[in-house]
Amino acid sequence: VTADLSMKSVLFLGTLALGDALNIQMSAAPAGATATVASKTREPLLLRAARGEVTETTPVWMMRQAGRHMKCYRDLVKDYPTFRERSEIPDVSFEISMQPRDAYGTDGVILFSDILTPLPAMGVDFSISEGGAISIDPIRTRDAFTKMTAMPFEPEKGCHFVGEVLSRLRLQLAGTDATVLGFVGLPFTLGTYLIEGATGTKTGFAAMRGLRESDPQLTKDMLSLVADRIAQYAIYQIDSGAQVIQVFDSWAGHLTSDEFDEWAAPYQRQVVRAIKKARPDTPVIIYMAPDTHSKGGALLERLASSGVNMVSIDHTISLAQARQQLDAAGYEHVGIQGNLDPAILCEGTPEEIVAATEAILEQAAGRPHIMNLGHGIEATTPEPNADLFVSTVHRYRSK
C-alpha cells in the first residue's frame, strides 16, 4: 500500500506540474454554478486571500458545506449508513467533498472527514452515531496513555484514504479557480474527546477539568503529543494536495482567558509553528466555536496570536468589530473569514440573506477576507438558501 501511494504521489505532483505549465483546465465548471478558470499567473482566489492578499473579488465556502443539508448527501447515507464509511471510503468521501462545488460553485472545496479521523492511527479507536454521539475508551491514567505513546503515528498508512481523497480533489480542480482545503482538530479540543470519552458539553467537560487538576502533567503530556501528531497529520494533508489548512479548537471557548492561556494557546502555537516550519507557504486558518467565554470576540486576539494567517470569526460579533479588535491588538496583518449567522441562512428570507451577506462584505472591504458562516451550516438549511448565499457573494464580486 505504501509503495502504491508513493507512486500515486509522484504521479500526482507530476500531473499538477504539467497542468500548471500548460494552464490546462482539468475539470469543467459545475453545472448551474459560477466558477472561474485560474489564470496563467495567478493562484486560486481563496488561496491568495488566505495568504494575505486583498483579492479583487471575495472567495466563499461554508463550514460543514458537505453534509446533511444536501439531498445528494442524504441519498448516499442509504448506501453508506455510517459516518466512518462515508469519510473513509475514498470514492465516497471524494464525491461528498465535491457536492457543494458541483451544486453551488464554492471557491473552497474542503475534505469530507472529521477531526477525530486520525485517532485510530494514534492507537485510539472511536465510533460516531448518525446523531453525532461520540464514543471513545477514555484516557485518564498514565497506563492508558501508553496506548498512544507506544504506537508510532504514520498518517500515510493509518490515514491513507485522506491522502488519496485530497490528491484526487487537487487533480479534479487543477486549472480551476477553486482551492482544496484540509483540516485538523487542535490539541485541547481533541484532548477533551480523549479524556471525556465523548463530547463533553453535557457535563461541562468535567472529566477534562478533573484530570487537569488531579494530574496536570499527564494532561500536558497528552496535549503535547497530540500537537506533534496533529501537525504531522496536517503536513501529510498538505503533501497530499491540500492548499490551505483550517485548524479547529471548537471547545476551547469554554475556557476562561487564564485557562485558555495555559491549556489551549500553547498547543495551538505548537501545531501552527510546526506546520509553518515544514510548509511555510501553506496558509493556516483558525476557528473556535462561540462558547461561554468566547462569545462576542472575547478570545479573538488570542487566536490571532497563534501565528495563523487568518482567523475565522464566529457570528456573535460583527466583522467590523472583529477588525477593530484585531487592529488594536496589532494584528492588522491577520486576515478574516466569516461570518454569516447560520440561523439567518437556515431560516431567513431571501431578502434577509442577501442583506446580511452584503453587509458583511462591505465590512470586510480592504482586508484579506474569505466569506463563510460564523459556524457550520445547519442540517435543515434549504439548498436554495445556500445557493443564494454563494451566488450573492459571486454577484457582489462583480460590482
CSV table of C-alpha atoms in Angstrom, one decimal:
chain,number,residue,atom,x,y,z
A,1,VAL,CA,0.0,0.0,0.0
A,2,THR,CA,2.8,2.4,0.9
A,3,ALA,CA,4.6,1.9,-2.3
A,4,ASP,CA,1.5,2.3,-4.3
A,5,LEU,CA,0.6,5.5,-2.5
A,6,SER,CA,4.2,6.8,-3.1
A,7,MET,CA,3.8,6.2,-6.8
A,8,LYS,CA,0.5,8.0,-6.8
A,9,SER,CA,2.1,10.9,-5.1
A,10,VAL,CA,4.8,11.1,-7.7
A,11,LEU,CA,2.2,10.9,-10.5
A,12,PHE,CA,0.0,13.5,-8.7
A,13,LEU,CA,2.8,16.0,-8.4
A,14,GLY,CA,4.0,15.4,-12.0
A,15,THR,CA,0.5,15.9,-13.3
A,16,LEU,CA,0.0,19.1,-11.3
A,17,ALA,CA,3.2,20.5,-12.6
A,18,LEU,CA,2.3,19.7,-16.2
A,19,GLY,CA,-1.2,21.1,-15.7
A,20,ASP,CA,0.2,24.3,-14.3
A,21,ALA,CA,2.8,24.7,-17.0
A,22,LEU,CA,0.3,24.3,-19.8
A,23,ASN,CA,-2.6,26.0,-18.0
A,24,ILE,CA,-4.9,23.1,-18.7
A,25,GLN,CA,-8.4,23.2,-17.3
A,26,MET,CA,-8.7,19.7,-15.9
A,27,SER,CA,-12.3,19.9,-14.8
A,28,ALA,CA,-15.3,21.6,-16.1
A,29,ALA,CA,-17.1,24.3,-14.2
A,30,PRO,CA,-20.1,22.8,-12.2
A,31,ALA,CA,-23.4,22.9,-14.0
A,32,GLY,CA,-25.6,25.7,-12.8
A,33,ALA,CA,-22.8,27.3,-10.7
A,34,THR,CA,-20.4,30.1,-11.1
A,35,ALA,CA,-16.7,29.1,-11.4
A,36,THR,CA,-13.7,30.7,-13.0
A,37,VAL,CA,-10.6,29.3,-14.5
A,38,ALA,CA,-7.3,30.2,-12.9
A,39,SER,CA,-5.1,32.5,-15.0
A,40,LYS,CA,-1.6,31.5,-16.0
A,41,THR,CA,-0.1,33.9,-13.5
A,42,ARG,CA,-2.5,33.8,-10.5
A,43,GLU,CA,-3.1,31.2,-8.0
A,44,PRO,CA,-6.7,30.4,-6.9
A,45,LEU,CA,-8.7,33.2,-5.4
A,46,LEU,CA,-9.2,31.7,-1.9
A,47,LEU,CA,-5.6,30.6,-1.6
A,48,ARG,CA,-4.5,34.2,-2.4
A,49,ALA,CA,-6.9,35.6,0.2
A,50,ALA,CA,-5.7,33.1,2.8
A,51,ARG,CA,-2.1,34.2,2.2
A,52,GLY,CA,-3.0,37.8,3.0
A,53,GLU,CA,-3.8,39.3,-0.4
A,54,VAL,CA,-6.7,41.7,-0.7
A,55,THR,CA,-8.3,40.0,-3.7
A,56,GLU,CA,-10.1,41.6,-6.5
A,57,THR,CA,-13.2,39.6,-5.5
A,58,THR,CA,-14.2,37.7,-2.4
A,59,PRO,CA,-13.9,33.9,-2.3
A,60,VAL,CA,-16.6,31.9,-0.5
A,61,TRP,CA,-17.2,28.5,1.1
A,62,MET,CA,-19.2,27.2,4.1
A,63,MET,CA,-18.1,25.2,7.1
A,64,ARG,CA,-19.7,21.8,7.0
A,65,GLN,CA,-20.8,22.6,3.4
A,66,ALA,CA,-20.6,18.9,2.5
A,67,GLY,CA,-23.2,17.1,4.5
A,68,ARG,CA,-26.7,16.6,5.7
A,69,HIS,CA,-28.3,19.8,4.3
A,70,MET,CA,-27.8,18.3,0.8
A,71,LYS,CA,-30.2,15.7,-0.6
A,72,CYS,CA,-27.5,14.1,-2.7
A,73,TYR,CA,-25.6,13.5,0.6
A,74,ARG,CA,-28.6,12.1,2.3
A,75,ASP,CA,-29.1,9.7,-0.6
A,76,LEU,CA,-25.6,8.4,-0.1
A,77,VAL,CA,-26.4,7.6,3.5
A,78,LYS,CA,-28.8,4.9,2.3
A,79,ASP,CA,-25.9,3.0,0.8
A,80,TYR,CA,-23.2,4.0,3.3
A,81,PRO,CA,-25.0,4.2,6.6
A,82,THR,CA,-22.1,5.1,8.9
A,83,PHE,CA,-20.1,8.3,9.0
A,84,ARG,CA,-16.9,6.4,9.1
A,85,GLU,CA,-17.8,4.6,5.9
A,86,ARG,CA,-18.6,7.9,4.2
A,87,SER,CA,-15.5,9.6,5.3
A,88,GLU,CA,-13.0,6.7,5.0
A,89,ILE,CA,-14.0,5.1,1.7
A,90,PRO,CA,-12.1,7.3,-0.8
A,91,ASP,CA,-14.6,7.2,-3.6
A,92,VAL,CA,-17.5,8.3,-1.3
A,93,SER,CA,-15.5,10.9,0.5
A,94,PHE,CA,-14.4,12.4,-2.8
A,95,GLU,CA,-17.9,12.5,-4.1
A,96,ILE,CA,-19.2,14.2,-1.0
A,97,SER,CA,-16.4,16.7,-0.9
A,98,MET,CA,-17.3,17.7,-4.4
A,99,GLN,CA,-21.0,18.0,-4.0
A,100,PRO,CA,-21.1,21.7,-2.8
A,101,ARG,CA,-18.7,22.7,-5.5
A,102,ASP,CA,-20.9,21.0,-8.1
A,103,ALA,CA,-24.1,22.5,-6.7
A,104,TYR,CA,-23.1,26.0,-5.7
A,105,GLY,CA,-19.7,26.7,-7.3
A,106,THR,CA,-18.0,27.3,-3.9
A,107,ASP,CA,-14.4,28.7,-4.2
A,108,GLY,CA,-13.2,26.3,-1.5
A,109,VAL,CA,-13.6,22.5,-1.6
A,110,ILE,CA,-12.9,21.0,1.9
A,111,LEU,CA,-12.1,17.4,2.5
A,112,PHE,CA,-15.1,15.5,3.9
A,113,SER,CA,-13.8,14.0,7.1
A,114,ASP,CA,-13.8,14.6,10.8
A,115,ILE,CA,-11.3,16.0,13.4
A,116,LEU,CA,-11.3,12.5,15.0
A,117,THR,CA,-10.3,10.7,11.9
A,118,PRO,CA,-6.6,10.4,12.7
A,119,LEU,CA,-7.2,9.0,16.2
A,120,PRO,CA,-7.2,5.3,15.2
A,121,ALA,CA,-3.8,5.8,13.6
A,122,MET,CA,-2.7,7.1,17.0
A,123,GLY,CA,-3.9,4.0,18.8
A,124,VAL,CA,-7.4,5.3,19.8
A,125,ASP,CA,-10.5,4.0,18.1
A,126,PHE,CA,-13.8,5.8,18.1
A,127,SER,CA,-17.3,5.4,17.0
A,128,ILE,CA,-19.8,8.1,15.9
A,129,SER,CA,-23.5,7.7,15.6
A,130,GLU,CA,-25.7,9.2,12.9
A,131,GLY,CA,-26.9,11.7,15.6
A,132,GLY,CA,-23.3,12.7,16.2
A,133,ALA,CA,-22.7,10.9,19.5
A,134,ILE,CA,-19.0,10.1,20.0
A,135,SER,CA,-17.7,7.1,21.9
A,136,ILE,CA,-14.1,6.6,22.8
A,137,ASP,CA,-12.4,4.5,25.5
A,138,PRO,CA,-11.2,7.4,27.7
A,139,ILE,CA,-7.6,8.0,28.6
A,140,ARG,CA,-7.3,9.2,32.2
A,141,THR,CA,-4.2,7.4,33.5
A,142,ARG,CA,-0.6,7.2,32.6
A,143,ASP,CA,-1.1,3.5,31.8
A,144,ALA,CA,-3.9,4.2,29.5
A,145,PHE,CA,-1.8,6.9,27.8
A,146,THR,CA,0.8,4.2,26.8
A,147,LYS,CA,-1.5,3.0,24.0
A,148,MET,CA,-0.8,6.3,22.3
A,149,THR,CA,2.9,6.7,23.2
A,150,ALA,CA,3.7,3.1,22.3
A,151,MET,CA,2.3,3.4,18.7
A,152,PRO,CA,4.2,5.3,16.0
A,153,PHE,CA,2.0,7.7,14.1
A,154,GLU,CA,2.2,7.1,10.4
A,155,PRO,CA,-0.6,9.0,8.6
A,156,GLU,CA,0.4,7.8,5.2
A,157,LYS,CA,-0.5,4.3,6.4
A,158,GLY,CA,-3.2,4.8,9.0
A,159,CYS,CA,-4.9,7.7,7.1
A,160,HIS,CA,-4.0,6.8,3.6
A,161,PHE,CA,-7.6,7.3,2.5
A,162,VAL,CA,-7.3,11.0,3.4
A,163,GLY,CA,-4.3,11.5,1.3
A,164,GLU,CA,-6.0,9.7,-1.6
A,165,VAL,CA,-9.0,11.9,-1.5
A,166,LEU,CA,-7.0,15.1,-1.3
A,167,SER,CA,-4.9,14.1,-4.2
A,168,ARG,CA,-7.9,13.4,-6.3
A,169,LEU,CA,-9.5,16.7,-5.3
A,170,ARG,CA,-6.4,18.6,-6.3
A,171,LEU,CA,-6.3,16.8,-9.7
A,172,GLN,CA,-10.0,17.3,-10.3
A,173,LEU,CA,-9.8,21.0,-9.5
A,174,ALA,CA,-6.5,21.8,-11.3
A,175,GLY,CA,-6.9,24.6,-13.7
A,176,THR,CA,-10.0,26.0,-12.0
A,177,ASP,CA,-10.1,28.8,-9.5
A,178,ALA,CA,-11.0,26.5,-6.7
A,179,THR,CA,-8.9,25.8,-3.6
A,180,VAL,CA,-8.6,22.5,-1.8
A,181,LEU,CA,-8.8,22.8,2.0
A,182,GLY,CA,-7.7,20.2,4.6
A,183,PHE,CA,-8.4,20.5,8.3
A,184,VAL,CA,-7.4,19.2,11.7
A,185,GLY,CA,-8.6,19.5,15.2
A,186,LEU,CA,-6.3,21.2,17.7
A,187,PRO,CA,-5.0,19.6,20.9
A,188,PHE,CA,-7.3,21.0,23.5
A,189,THR,CA,-10.4,20.0,21.6
A,190,LEU,CA,-9.1,16.6,20.7
A,191,GLY,CA,-7.9,16.2,24.3
A,192,THR,CA,-11.5,16.7,25.6
A,193,TYR,CA,-12.6,13.7,23.5
A,194,LEU,CA,-9.7,11.6,24.6
A,195,ILE,CA,-10.3,12.3,28.3
A,196,GLU,CA,-14.1,12.6,28.3
A,197,GLY,CA,-14.6,9.6,26.0
A,198,ALA,CA,-17.4,11.6,24.4
A,199,THR,CA,-18.4,15.1,23.6
A,200,GLY,CA,-18.0,16.9,27.0
A,201,THR,CA,-20.7,19.6,26.6
A,202,LYS,CA,-23.3,17.8,28.6
A,203,THR,CA,-21.1,17.6,31.7
A,204,GLY,CA,-19.2,20.9,31.2
A,205,PHE,CA,-16.1,18.9,30.4
A,206,ALA,CA,-16.0,17.6,33.9
A,207,ALA,CA,-13.5,14.8,33.3
A,208,MET,CA,-11.1,17.1,31.4
A,209,ARG,CA,-11.3,19.6,34.2
A,210,GLY,CA,-10.8,16.9,36.8
A,211,LEU,CA,-7.7,15.5,35.1
A,212,ARG,CA,-6.2,19.0,34.7
A,213,GLU,CA,-6.5,19.4,38.4
A,214,SER,CA,-5.5,15.9,39.6
A,215,ASP,CA,-2.7,15.2,37.1
A,216,PRO,CA,-1.8,18.3,35.2
A,217,GLN,CA,1.5,16.8,33.9
A,218,LEU,CA,-0.3,13.8,32.3
A,219,THR,CA,-2.8,16.3,30.7
A,220,LYS,CA,0.1,18.4,29.3
A,221,ASP,CA,1.9,15.3,28.0
A,222,MET,CA,-1.2,14.2,26.2
A,223,LEU,CA,-1.8,17.6,24.7
A,224,SER,CA,1.9,18.0,23.6
A,225,LEU,CA,1.9,14.5,22.0
A,226,VAL,CA,-1.4,15.3,20.2
A,227,ALA,CA,0.1,18.6,19.0
A,228,ASP,CA,3.1,16.9,17.5
A,229,ARG,CA,1.0,14.3,15.7
A,230,ILE,CA,-1.7,16.7,14.5
A,231,ALA,CA,1.0,18.9,13.0
A,232,GLN,CA,2.4,15.8,11.2
A,233,TYR,CA,-1.1,14.9,10.0
A,234,ALA,CA,-1.6,18.5,8.7
A,235,ILE,CA,1.7,18.3,6.8
A,236,TYR,CA,0.6,15.0,5.3
A,237,GLN,CA,-2.6,16.6,4.1
A,238,ILE,CA,-0.6,19.4,2.5
A,239,ASP,CA,1.7,17.0,0.8
A,240,SER,CA,-1.3,15.1,-0.5
A,241,GLY,CA,-2.9,18.1,-2.1
A,242,ALA,CA,-4.4,20.5,0.5
A,243,GLN,CA,-3.6,24.1,-0.3
A,244,VAL,CA,-5.0,25.6,2.9
A,245,ILE,CA,-5.3,24.1,6.3
A,246,GLN,CA,-8.1,25.1,8.7
A,247,VAL,CA,-7.4,24.2,12.4
A,248,PHE,CA,-10.4,23.9,14.8
A,249,ASP,CA,-10.3,24.4,18.5
A,250,SER,CA,-14.0,24.0,18.7
A,251,TRP,CA,-14.3,23.5,22.5
A,252,ALA,CA,-11.6,25.9,23.7
A,253,GLY,CA,-14.2,28.7,24.2
A,254,HIS,CA,-15.5,27.1,27.4
A,255,LEU,CA,-12.1,28.1,29.0
A,256,THR,CA,-11.6,31.3,30.8
A,257,SER,CA,-8.9,33.6,29.5
A,258,ASP,CA,-6.4,32.3,32.0
A,259,GLU,CA,-7.3,28.7,31.4
A,260,PHE,CA,-7.1,29.3,27.7
A,261,ASP,CA,-3.6,30.7,28.1
A,262,GLU,CA,-2.5,27.5,29.9
A,263,TRP,CA,-4.4,24.7,28.2
A,264,ALA,CA,-5.2,25.8,24.7
A,265,ALA,CA,-2.9,28.6,23.4
A,266,PRO,CA,0.5,26.9,23.8
A,267,TYR,CA,-0.6,23.8,21.9
A,268,GLN,CA,-2.3,25.9,19.2
A,269,ARG,CA,1.1,27.6,18.7
A,270,GLN,CA,2.9,24.3,18.8
A,271,VAL,CA,0.8,23.0,15.9
A,272,VAL,CA,0.9,26.2,13.8
A,273,ARG,CA,4.6,26.6,14.4
A,274,ALA,CA,5.4,23.1,13.2
A,275,ILE,CA,3.2,23.4,10.1
A,276,LYS,CA,4.8,26.8,9.2
A,277,LYS,CA,8.3,25.4,9.8
A,278,ALA,CA,7.7,22.4,7.4
A,279,ARG,CA,5.4,24.1,4.8
A,280,PRO,CA,5.8,27.9,5.2
A,281,ASP,CA,3.9,28.8,2.1
A,282,THR,CA,0.7,27.0,3.2
A,283,PRO,CA,-1.9,29.3,4.8
A,284,VAL,CA,-3.4,28.3,8.1
A,285,ILE,CA,-6.9,29.5,9.3
A,286,ILE,CA,-8.0,29.0,12.9
A,287,TYR,CA,-11.6,28.7,14.1
A,288,MET,CA,-13.1,28.4,17.6
A,289,ALA,CA,-16.9,28.0,18.1
A,290,PRO,CA,-18.7,30.6,20.2
A,291,ASP,CA,-19.0,29.3,23.8
A,292,THR,CA,-19.2,30.6,27.3
A,293,HIS,CA,-16.0,32.6,27.3
A,294,SER,CA,-15.5,33.2,23.6
A,295,LYS,CA,-18.7,34.8,22.5
A,296,GLY,CA,-18.5,38.4,21.2
A,297,GLY,CA,-14.9,38.0,20.2
A,298,ALA,CA,-13.7,37.7,23.8
A,299,LEU,CA,-10.7,35.5,22.9
A,300,LEU,CA,-10.2,36.8,19.3
A,301,GLU,CA,-6.8,38.3,19.9
A,302,ARG,CA,-5.5,35.1,21.5
A,303,LEU,CA,-6.5,33.2,18.3
A,304,ALA,CA,-4.6,35.6,16.2
A,305,SER,CA,-1.5,35.2,18.4
A,306,SER,CA,-1.2,31.6,17.4
A,307,GLY,CA,0.7,32.5,14.3
A,308,VAL,CA,-2.0,31.8,11.7
A,309,ASN,CA,-2.6,33.7,8.5
A,310,MET,CA,-6.3,34.1,9.1
A,311,VAL,CA,-8.9,34.0,11.9
A,312,SER,CA,-12.4,32.7,11.2
A,313,ILE,CA,-14.9,34.9,13.1
A,314,ASP,CA,-18.0,33.5,14.7
A,315,HIS,CA,-21.4,35.1,14.3
A,316,THR,CA,-21.6,36.6,17.8
A,317,ILE,CA,-19.6,39.6,16.8
A,318,SER,CA,-19.8,41.9,13.8
A,319,LEU,CA,-16.9,41.7,11.3
A,320,ALA,CA,-16.4,45.4,11.7
A,321,GLN,CA,-15.9,45.0,15.5
A,322,ALA,CA,-13.6,42.0,15.0
A,323,ARG,CA,-11.4,44.0,12.6
A,324,GLN,CA,-11.2,46.8,15.2
A,325,GLN,CA,-10.2,44.4,18.0
A,326,LEU,CA,-7.5,42.7,15.8
A,327,ASP,CA,-6.1,46.0,14.7
A,328,ALA,CA,-6.0,47.5,18.2
A,329,ALA,CA,-4.0,44.4,19.3
A,330,GLY,CA,-1.5,44.7,16.5
A,331,TYR,CA,-2.9,42.1,14.2
A,332,GLU,CA,-3.7,44.2,11.2
A,333,HIS,CA,-1.8,41.7,9.0
A,334,VAL,CA,-4.1,38.8,10.0
A,335,GLY,CA,-6.9,38.1,7.5
A,336,ILE,CA,-10.5,37.3,8.4
A,337,GLN,CA,-13.0,34.7,7.5
A,338,GLY,CA,-16.8,34.7,8.1
A,339,ASN,CA,-19.2,35.4,9.4
A,340,LEU,CA,-22.9,35.0,8.4
A,341,ASP,CA,-25.1,33.7,11.1
A,342,PRO,CA,-26.1,30.1,10.2
A,343,ALA,CA,-29.6,30.7,11.6
A,344,ILE,CA,-30.1,33.5,9.0
A,345,LEU,CA,-29.0,31.2,6.3
A,346,CYS,CA,-31.3,28.5,7.5
A,347,GLU,CA,-34.4,30.5,8.4
A,348,GLY,CA,-34.0,33.9,6.8
A,349,THR,CA,-36.0,35.2,3.8
A,350,PRO,CA,-34.0,35.6,0.6
A,351,GLU,CA,-34.0,39.4,1.2
A,352,GLU,CA,-32.6,38.9,4.7
A,353,ILE,CA,-29.9,36.5,3.5
A,354,VAL,CA,-28.8,38.9,0.7
A,355,ALA,CA,-28.8,41.9,3.0
A,356,ALA,CA,-26.8,40.2,5.8
A,357,THR,CA,-24.3,38.8,3.3
A,358,GLU,CA,-23.7,42.1,1.6
A,359,ALA,CA,-23.4,43.9,4.9
A,360,ILE,CA,-20.5,41.5,5.9
A,361,LEU,CA,-18.8,42.0,2.5
A,362,GLU,CA,-19.0,45.8,3.0
A,363,GLN,CA,-17.5,45.5,6.5
A,364,ALA,CA,-14.6,43.4,5.2
A,365,ALA,CA,-13.6,45.8,2.3
A,366,GLY,CA,-9.9,46.4,2.1
A,367,ARG,CA,-8.9,43.4,4.3
A,368,PRO,CA,-7.9,39.9,3.2
A,369,HIS,CA,-11.3,38.1,3.5
A,370,ILE,CA,-12.9,34.8,2.8
A,371,MET,CA,-16.7,34.8,3.1
A,372,ASN,CA,-18.1,32.0,5.2
A,373,LEU,CA,-20.5,31.3,8.0
A,374,GLY,CA,-20.0,32.0,11.7
A,375,HIS,CA,-20.5,28.3,12.5
A,376,GLY,CA,-21.2,25.2,10.5
A,377,ILE,CA,-24.2,25.2,8.2
A,378,GLU,CA,-27.3,23.8,9.9
A,379,ALA,CA,-28.5,20.4,8.7
A,380,THR,CA,-32.0,21.8,8.0
A,381,THR,CA,-30.8,24.7,5.8
A,382,PRO,CA,-32.7,24.6,2.4
A,383,GLU,CA,-30.3,24.1,-0.5
A,384,PRO,CA,-31.7,27.2,-2.3
A,385,ASN,CA,-30.6,29.3,0.6
A,386,ALA,CA,-27.1,28.0,0.5
A,387,ASP,CA,-27.1,28.6,-3.3
A,388,LEU,CA,-28.4,32.1,-2.8
A,389,PHE,CA,-25.6,32.9,-0.2
A,390,VAL,CA,-22.8,31.8,-2.6
A,391,SER,CA,-24.4,33.5,-5.6
A,392,THR,CA,-24.8,36.7,-3.6
A,393,VAL,CA,-21.1,36.7,-2.9
A,394,HIS,CA,-20.4,36.0,-6.6
A,395,ARG,CA,-22.6,38.8,-7.8
A,396,TYR,CA,-21.1,41.2,-5.2
A,397,ARG,CA,-17.7,40.3,-6.5
A,398,SER,CA,-18.7,41.6,-10.0
A,399,LYS,CA,-19.7,45.0,-8.8
